[in-house]
Coordinates of N, CA and C in Angstrom, one line a residue:
M930 N 0.9 -1.2 0.0 CA 0.0 0.0 0.0 C 0.9 1.2 0.0
T931 N 0.6 2.2 -0.9 CA 1.4 3.4 -0.9 C 1.2 4.2 0.3
Q932 N 2.2 5.1 0.6 CA 2.1 6.0 1.8 C 0.9 6.9 1.7
R933 N 0.6 7.4 0.5 CA -0.6 8.3 0.4 C -1.9 7.5 0.7
R934 N -2.0 6.3 0.1 CA -3.2 5.5 0.4 C -3.3 5.1 1.8
L935 N -2.1 4.8 2.5 CA -2.1 4.5 3.9 C -2.6 5.7 4.7
A936 N -2.1 6.9 4.3 CA -2.5 8.1 5.1 C -4.0 8.3 4.9
L937 N -4.5 8.1 3.7 CA -5.9 8.3 3.5 C -6.8 7.3 4.3
V938 N -6.3 6.1 4.3 CA -7.1 5.1 5.1 C -7.0 5.4 6.6
G939 N -5.8 5.9 7.0 CA -5.7 6.3 8.4 C -6.6 7.5 8.8
A940 N -6.7 8.4 7.9 CA -7.5 9.6 8.1 C -9.0 9.2 8.1
F941 N -9.4 8.3 7.3 CA -10.8 7.8 7.3 C -11.1 7.1 8.6
V942 N -10.2 6.2 9.1 CA -10.4 5.5 10.3 C -10.5 6.5 11.5
L943 N -9.6 7.5 11.5 CA -9.6 8.5 12.6 C -10.9 9.3 12.5
T944 N -11.4 9.6 11.4 CA -12.6 10.4 11.3 C -13.8 9.6 11.8
A945 N -13.8 8.3 11.5 CA -14.9 7.4 12.0 C -14.8 7.3 13.5
A946 N -13.6 7.2 14.0 CA -13.4 7.0 15.5 C -13.8 8.3 16.2
L947 N -13.4 9.5 15.6 CA -13.8 10.7 16.3 C -15.3 10.9 16.2
A948 N -16.0 10.5 15.1 CA -17.4 10.7 15.0 C -18.2 9.8 16.0
S949 N -17.6 8.6 16.2 CA -18.4 7.7 17.1 C -17.9 7.7 18.6
A950 N -16.8 8.4 18.8 CA -16.3 8.4 20.2 C -17.1 9.2 21.2
A951 N -17.9 10.2 20.8 CA -18.6 10.9 21.8 C -19.9 11.5 21.1
P952 N -21.0 11.6 21.8 CA -22.2 12.2 21.3 C -22.0 13.7 21.1
A953 N -22.8 14.3 20.3 CA -22.7 15.7 20.0 C -22.7 16.6 21.3
S954 N -23.5 16.2 22.3 CA -23.6 16.9 23.5 C -22.3 17.0 24.3
A955 N -21.4 16.0 24.0 CA -20.1 16.0 24.7 C -19.1 17.1 24.1
V956 N -19.4 17.6 22.9 CA -18.5 18.5 22.3 C -18.3 19.7 23.1
V957 N -19.3 20.3 23.7 CA -19.1 21.5 24.6 C -18.3 21.2 25.8
A958 N -18.4 20.0 26.4 CA -17.7 19.6 27.5 C -16.2 19.4 27.2
D959 N -15.9 19.1 25.9 CA -14.5 18.9 25.5 C -13.7 20.1 25.3
V960 N -14.3 21.3 25.5 CA -13.5 22.5 25.3 C -12.5 22.7 26.4
S961 N -11.3 23.0 26.0 CA -10.2 23.2 26.9 C -10.2 24.7 27.4
P962 N -9.9 24.9 28.7 CA -9.8 26.2 29.2 C -8.7 27.0 28.6
H963 N -7.8 26.3 27.9 CA -6.6 26.9 27.3 C -6.8 27.4 25.9
C964 N -8.0 27.1 25.4 CA -8.3 27.5 24.0 C -9.8 27.9 23.9
Q965 N -10.1 29.1 24.4 CA -11.5 29.6 24.4 C -11.7 30.3 23.0
E966 N -11.5 29.6 22.0 CA -11.6 30.1 20.6 C -12.3 29.0 19.8
P967 N -12.9 29.4 18.6 CA -13.4 28.4 17.7 C -12.3 27.6 17.1
G968 N -12.4 26.3 17.1 CA -11.4 25.5 16.5 C -10.4 24.9 17.5
Y969 N -9.1 25.0 17.2 CA -8.0 24.4 18.0 C -6.9 25.4 18.1
C970 N -6.1 25.2 19.2 CA -5.0 26.1 19.5 C -3.7 25.2 19.6
L971 N -2.6 25.7 19.0 CA -1.3 25.1 19.2 C -0.5 26.0 20.0
F972 N 0.5 25.5 20.8 CA 1.3 26.3 21.7 C 2.8 25.9 21.4
S973 N 3.7 26.9 21.4 CA 5.1 26.7 21.2 C 5.8 26.0 22.4
G974 N 5.1 26.1 23.6 CA 5.7 25.5 24.8 C 4.8 24.4 25.3
A975 N 5.4 23.5 26.1 CA 4.7 22.5 26.8 C 3.7 23.1 27.8
D976 N 2.7 22.3 28.2 CA 1.7 22.8 29.2 C 1.1 24.1 28.8
F977 N 0.8 24.3 27.5 CA 0.0 25.5 27.1 C 0.7 26.8 27.4
T978 N 2.1 26.8 27.2 CA 2.9 28.0 27.5 C 3.4 28.5 26.1
G979 N 4.1 29.6 26.2 CA 4.7 30.2 24.9 C 3.7 30.8 24.0
T980 N 4.0 30.8 22.8 CA 3.1 31.5 21.8 C 1.9 30.6 21.5
R981 N 0.7 31.2 21.5 CA -0.5 30.4 21.1 C -0.9 30.8 19.7
A982 N -1.2 29.8 18.9 CA -1.8 30.0 17.6 C -3.1 29.4 17.4
V983 N -4.1 30.1 17.0 CA -5.4 29.5 16.7 C -5.4 29.0 15.2
L984 N -5.7 27.8 15.0 CA -5.5 27.2 13.7 C -6.6 27.7 12.8
P985 N -6.3 28.0 11.5 CA -7.3 28.3 10.5 C -8.1 27.0 10.2
S986 N -9.4 27.1 9.9 CA -10.2 26.0 9.7 C -10.1 25.5 8.2
T987 N -8.9 25.2 7.8 CA -8.6 24.6 6.5 C -8.2 23.2 6.6
Y988 N -9.0 22.3 6.0 CA -8.7 20.9 6.0 C -7.4 20.5 5.3
G989 N -6.9 19.4 5.7 CA -5.7 18.9 5.0 C -4.5 19.0 5.9
C990 N -3.3 18.6 5.4 CA -2.1 18.6 6.1 C -1.4 19.9 6.0
H991 N -0.9 20.4 7.2 CA -0.2 21.7 7.2 C 1.0 21.6 8.1
P992 N 2.1 22.2 7.8 CA 3.2 22.2 8.7 C 2.9 23.2 9.8
V993 N 3.4 22.9 11.0 CA 3.2 23.8 12.1 C 3.8 25.2 11.8
S994 N 4.9 25.2 11.1 CA 5.6 26.4 10.7 C 4.6 27.5 10.1
D995 N 3.5 27.0 9.5 CA 2.5 27.9 8.9 C 1.9 28.8 9.9
V996 N 1.9 28.4 11.2 CA 1.3 29.3 12.3 C 2.3 30.0 13.1
G997 N 3.6 29.9 12.7 CA 4.6 30.8 13.3 C 5.7 30.2 14.2
F998 N 5.7 28.9 14.4 CA 6.8 28.3 15.1 C 7.1 26.9 14.6
A999 N 8.3 26.4 14.8 CA 8.7 25.2 14.2 C 8.0 23.9 14.7
T1000 N 7.8 23.9 16.0 CA 7.3 22.6 16.6 C 6.2 23.0 17.6
A1001 N 5.1 22.3 17.6 CA 4.0 22.5 18.6 C 4.3 21.6 19.7
R1002 N 4.4 22.2 20.9 CA 4.7 21.5 22.1 C 3.5 21.1 23.0
S1003 N 2.3 21.7 22.7 CA 1.1 21.4 23.3 C -0.1 21.8 22.4
A1004 N -1.3 21.3 22.7 CA -2.4 21.6 21.8 C -3.7 21.5 22.7
A1005 N -4.7 22.3 22.3 CA -6.0 22.3 23.0 C -7.1 22.5 22.0
R1006 N -8.3 21.9 22.4 CA -9.5 22.1 21.6 C -10.3 23.3 22.0
G1007 N -10.8 24.0 21.1 CA -11.7 25.1 21.3 C -13.1 24.7 21.3
F1008 N -14.0 25.5 20.7 CA -15.4 25.1 20.6 C -16.0 25.4 19.3
G1009 N -17.1 24.7 19.0 CA -17.9 24.9 17.8 C -17.2 24.7 16.5
D1010 N -16.2 23.8 16.4 CA -15.4 23.7 15.2 C -15.9 22.6 14.2
G1011 N -16.4 21.5 14.7 CA -16.9 20.4 13.8 C -15.8 19.7 13.1
T1012 N -14.6 19.8 13.6 CA -13.4 19.1 13.0 C -12.6 18.3 14.1
G1013 N -11.8 17.4 13.6 CA -10.9 16.6 14.4 C -9.5 17.1 14.1
L1014 N -8.6 17.0 15.1 CA -7.2 17.5 14.9 C -6.3 16.3 15.2
V1015 N -5.4 16.0 14.3 CA -4.4 15.0 14.5 C -3.0 15.7 14.3
L1016 N -2.1 15.4 15.3 CA -0.8 16.0 15.2 C 0.2 14.9 14.7
Y1017 N 1.3 15.3 14.0 CA 2.3 14.4 13.4 C 3.7 14.9 13.8
S1018 N 4.6 13.9 13.9 CA 6.0 14.2 14.2 C 6.8 14.6 13.0
D1019 N 6.3 14.6 11.8 CA 7.0 15.0 10.6 C 6.2 16.1 9.9
T1020 N 6.7 16.6 8.8 CA 6.1 17.7 8.2 C 5.1 17.3 7.1
T1021 N 5.0 16.0 6.8 CA 4.2 15.4 5.8 C 3.0 14.7 6.3
C1022 N 2.6 14.8 7.5 CA 1.5 14.1 8.1 C 1.5 12.6 7.9
T1023 N 2.6 12.0 8.2 CA 2.8 10.6 8.0 C 2.7 9.8 9.4
T1024 N 3.5 10.3 10.4 CA 3.6 9.7 11.6 C 2.8 10.4 12.7
S1025 N 1.7 9.8 13.1 CA 0.8 10.5 14.1 C 1.4 10.4 15.5
V1026 N 1.3 11.5 16.2 CA 1.8 11.5 17.6 C 0.7 11.8 18.6
A1027 N -0.5 12.3 18.1 CA -1.6 12.6 19.1 C -2.8 13.0 18.3
V1028 N -4.0 12.6 18.9 CA -5.3 13.1 18.5 C -5.8 14.0 19.6
V1029 N -6.1 15.3 19.2 CA -6.5 16.2 20.2 C -8.0 16.1 20.4
R1030 N -8.4 15.5 21.6 CA -9.8 15.4 21.9 C -10.2 16.6 22.8
Q1031 N -9.3 16.9 23.8 CA -9.5 18.1 24.6 C -8.2 18.8 24.7
E1032 N -7.2 18.1 25.3 CA -5.9 18.7 25.5 C -4.8 17.7 25.3
V1033 N -3.7 18.2 24.8 CA -2.4 17.4 24.7 C -1.4 18.3 25.3
P1034 N -1.0 18.1 26.6 CA -0.1 19.0 27.3 C 1.3 18.9 26.9
T1035 N 1.8 17.8 26.3 CA 3.1 17.6 25.9 C 3.2 16.8 24.6
T1036 N 3.8 17.4 23.6 CA 4.0 16.7 22.3 C 5.2 17.4 21.6
A1037 N 5.5 16.9 20.4 CA 6.5 17.4 19.5 C 6.0 17.3 18.1
A1038 N 5.1 18.1 17.7 CA 4.4 18.0 16.4 C 5.0 19.0 15.4
K1039 N 5.3 18.5 14.2 CA 5.8 19.3 13.1 C 4.7 19.6 12.1
S1040 N 3.6 18.9 12.2 CA 2.5 19.1 11.2 C 1.2 18.7 11.9
Y1041 N 0.1 19.1 11.3 CA -1.2 18.8 11.8 C -2.2 18.6 10.6
R1042 N -3.2 17.9 10.9 CA -4.3 17.7 9.9 C -5.6 17.9 10.5
L1043 N -6.5 18.8 9.9 CA -7.8 19.0 10.4 C -8.7 18.1 9.5
L1044 N -9.6 17.4 10.1 CA -10.6 16.5 9.4 C -12.0 16.8 9.8
P1045 N -12.9 16.8 8.9 CA -14.3 17.0 9.2 C -14.8 15.9 10.0
I1046 N -15.6 16.1 11.0 CA -16.3 15.1 11.8 C -17.7 14.9 11.2
P1047 N -18.0 13.7 10.7 CA -19.3 13.5 10.1 C -20.4 13.7 11.1
A1048 N -21.5 14.3 10.6 CA -22.7 14.5 11.5 C -23.4 13.3 11.7

């Protein structure tokens, strides 16, 4: 299986898991106090310190450098976004290091992928 096909299969499986993991009413409860914004926030420091960047709601793979720093060291979920966020250790969204359901206090992510959560 090619890397691209494997990545697409992984993205589909993740989307299905995110969609079935919690009912819609749990979405509000999953909002992190560290990201009171629509969508998701990445931080340049661990434990939600350093520079905070609110991610644009653009689907697909994006290098963390697009938001202003080389590596995301923590991440948090905001509210009302309708998307799932996966963090990767490389810049091509190949090796997943975390799925942000509410908070990821420590990570080393070089890229991220936003995925729509099916209704």
